[in-house]
């Protein structure tokens, strides 16, 4: 995994690699509810509240 992070994105990839580098990018995602709702414990979050 660390080897993939340090790899040059413009370098020629081995065609036997399983996933393209575009799919291996890492993102941080934050959810923010309406200000009128009180915070919930993550175990209490259900589909109807998303």
Short mmCIF file of N, CA and C in Angstrom, two decimals:
data_model
loop_
_atom_site.label_atom_id
_atom_site.label_comp_id
_atom_site.label_asym_id
_atom_site.label_seq_id
_atom_site.Cartn_x
_atom_site.Cartn_y
_atom_site.Cartn_z
N UNK A 1 0.83 -1.19 0.00
CA UNK A 1 0.00 0.00 0.00
C UNK A 1 0.88 1.25 0.00
N UNK A 2 1.87 1.30 0.85
CA UNK A 2 2.75 2.47 0.89
C UNK A 2 3.48 2.62 -0.43
N UNK A 3 3.78 1.52 -1.07
CA UNK A 3 4.45 1.57 -2.37
C UNK A 3 3.57 2.28 -3.39
N UNK A 4 2.27 2.04 -3.34
CA UNK A 4 1.35 2.67 -4.28
C UNK A 4 1.25 4.16 -4.03
N UNK A 5 1.30 4.59 -2.80
CA UNK A 5 1.19 6.02 -2.49
C UNK A 5 2.39 6.80 -2.98
N UNK A 6 3.56 6.19 -2.92
CA UNK A 6 4.77 6.90 -3.31
C UNK A 6 5.03 6.83 -4.81
N UNK A 7 4.24 6.10 -5.54
CA UNK A 7 4.43 5.93 -6.97
C UNK A 7 4.05 7.21 -7.72
N UNK A 8 4.81 7.52 -8.76
CA UNK A 8 4.54 8.68 -9.60
C UNK A 8 3.26 8.44 -10.40
N UNK A 9 2.28 9.36 -10.31
CA UNK A 9 1.01 9.13 -11.01
C UNK A 9 1.15 9.09 -12.53
N UNK A 10 2.19 9.71 -13.09
CA UNK A 10 2.39 9.71 -14.53
C UNK A 10 3.19 8.53 -15.03
N UNK A 11 3.67 7.69 -14.14
CA UNK A 11 4.50 6.55 -14.52
C UNK A 11 3.67 5.50 -15.25
N UNK A 12 4.34 4.73 -16.09
CA UNK A 12 3.66 3.65 -16.82
C UNK A 12 3.35 2.54 -15.83
N UNK A 13 2.08 2.13 -15.84
CA UNK A 13 1.64 1.09 -14.90
C UNK A 13 1.79 -0.29 -15.51
N UNK A 14 1.99 -1.26 -14.66
CA UNK A 14 2.00 -2.65 -15.07
C UNK A 14 0.56 -3.04 -15.40
N UNK A 15 0.28 -3.59 -16.58
CA UNK A 15 -1.11 -3.92 -16.94
C UNK A 15 -1.73 -5.00 -16.07
N UNK A 16 -0.92 -5.70 -15.28
CA UNK A 16 -1.46 -6.74 -14.41
C UNK A 16 -1.92 -6.20 -13.06
N UNK A 17 -1.71 -4.90 -12.81
CA UNK A 17 -2.21 -4.31 -11.57
C UNK A 17 -3.72 -4.43 -11.54
N UNK A 18 -4.25 -4.70 -10.36
CA UNK A 18 -5.67 -4.99 -10.24
C UNK A 18 -6.53 -3.73 -10.35
N UNK A 19 -6.12 -2.63 -9.75
CA UNK A 19 -6.95 -1.43 -9.71
C UNK A 19 -6.18 -0.24 -10.27
N UNK A 20 -6.83 0.61 -11.07
CA UNK A 20 -6.16 1.82 -11.55
C UNK A 20 -5.96 2.82 -10.41
N UNK A 21 -4.96 3.65 -10.54
CA UNK A 21 -4.64 4.61 -9.47
C UNK A 21 -5.79 5.58 -9.21
N UNK A 22 -6.62 5.85 -10.23
CA UNK A 22 -7.76 6.76 -10.04
C UNK A 22 -8.74 6.21 -9.01
N UNK A 23 -8.84 4.89 -8.92
CA UNK A 23 -9.76 4.27 -7.96
C UNK A 23 -9.15 4.10 -6.58
N UNK A 24 -7.86 4.29 -6.47
CA UNK A 24 -7.18 4.08 -5.19
C UNK A 24 -6.94 5.39 -4.44
N UNK A 25 -7.44 6.50 -4.96
CA UNK A 25 -7.29 7.78 -4.26
C UNK A 25 -8.02 7.74 -2.94
N UNK A 26 -7.52 8.48 -1.98
CA UNK A 26 -8.14 8.53 -0.65
C UNK A 26 -8.83 9.86 -0.46
N UNK A 27 -9.99 9.82 0.16
CA UNK A 27 -10.77 11.02 0.41
C UNK A 27 -11.22 11.03 1.86
N UNK A 28 -11.45 12.23 2.37
CA UNK A 28 -12.06 12.38 3.69
C UNK A 28 -13.44 12.94 3.46
N UNK A 29 -14.42 12.35 4.11
CA UNK A 29 -15.80 12.74 3.91
C UNK A 29 -16.42 13.03 5.26
N UNK A 30 -17.06 14.18 5.37
CA UNK A 30 -17.70 14.58 6.62
C UNK A 30 -19.18 14.77 6.36
N UNK A 31 -20.01 14.27 7.26
CA UNK A 31 -21.45 14.46 7.18
C UNK A 31 -21.87 15.48 8.22
N UNK A 32 -22.71 16.39 7.81
CA UNK A 32 -23.20 17.40 8.74
C UNK A 32 -24.72 17.43 8.62
N UNK A 33 -25.38 17.21 9.72
CA UNK A 33 -26.83 17.23 9.73
C UNK A 33 -27.36 18.63 9.83
N UNK A 34 -28.66 18.79 9.69
CA UNK A 34 -29.26 20.12 9.85
C UNK A 34 -28.97 20.67 11.25
N UNK A 35 -28.81 21.96 11.35
CA UNK A 35 -28.46 22.56 12.64
C UNK A 35 -29.59 22.42 13.65
N UNK A 36 -30.81 22.17 13.17
CA UNK A 36 -31.94 22.03 14.09
C UNK A 36 -32.01 20.65 14.74
N UNK A 37 -31.27 19.68 14.20
CA UNK A 37 -31.33 18.33 14.77
C UNK A 37 -30.20 18.14 15.77
N UNK A 38 -30.46 17.32 16.77
CA UNK A 38 -29.43 17.07 17.77
C UNK A 38 -28.49 15.97 17.26
N UNK A 39 -27.24 15.97 17.71
CA UNK A 39 -26.29 14.93 17.27
C UNK A 39 -26.76 13.54 17.69
N UNK A 40 -26.44 12.55 16.86
CA UNK A 40 -26.83 11.17 17.14
C UNK A 40 -25.59 10.30 17.28
N UNK A 41 -25.75 9.26 18.04
CA UNK A 41 -24.71 8.24 18.11
C UNK A 41 -24.74 7.48 16.79
N UNK A 42 -23.60 7.12 16.25
CA UNK A 42 -23.54 6.51 14.93
C UNK A 42 -24.38 5.24 14.84
N UNK A 43 -24.53 4.52 15.93
CA UNK A 43 -25.35 3.30 15.93
C UNK A 43 -26.84 3.60 15.79
N UNK A 44 -27.24 4.82 16.05
CA UNK A 44 -28.65 5.20 15.94
C UNK A 44 -29.02 5.74 14.56
N UNK A 45 -28.04 5.93 13.69
CA UNK A 45 -28.31 6.46 12.36
C UNK A 45 -28.92 5.36 11.50
N UNK A 46 -30.07 5.64 10.93
CA UNK A 46 -30.79 4.70 10.07
C UNK A 46 -31.01 5.34 8.70
N UNK A 47 -31.49 4.56 7.77
CA UNK A 47 -31.67 5.03 6.39
C UNK A 47 -32.61 6.22 6.32
N UNK A 48 -33.64 6.26 7.14
CA UNK A 48 -34.60 7.36 7.06
C UNK A 48 -34.02 8.69 7.53
N UNK A 49 -32.89 8.67 8.23
CA UNK A 49 -32.29 9.91 8.71
C UNK A 49 -31.15 10.39 7.82
N UNK A 50 -30.87 9.66 6.77
CA UNK A 50 -29.77 10.04 5.87
C UNK A 50 -30.33 10.79 4.69
#
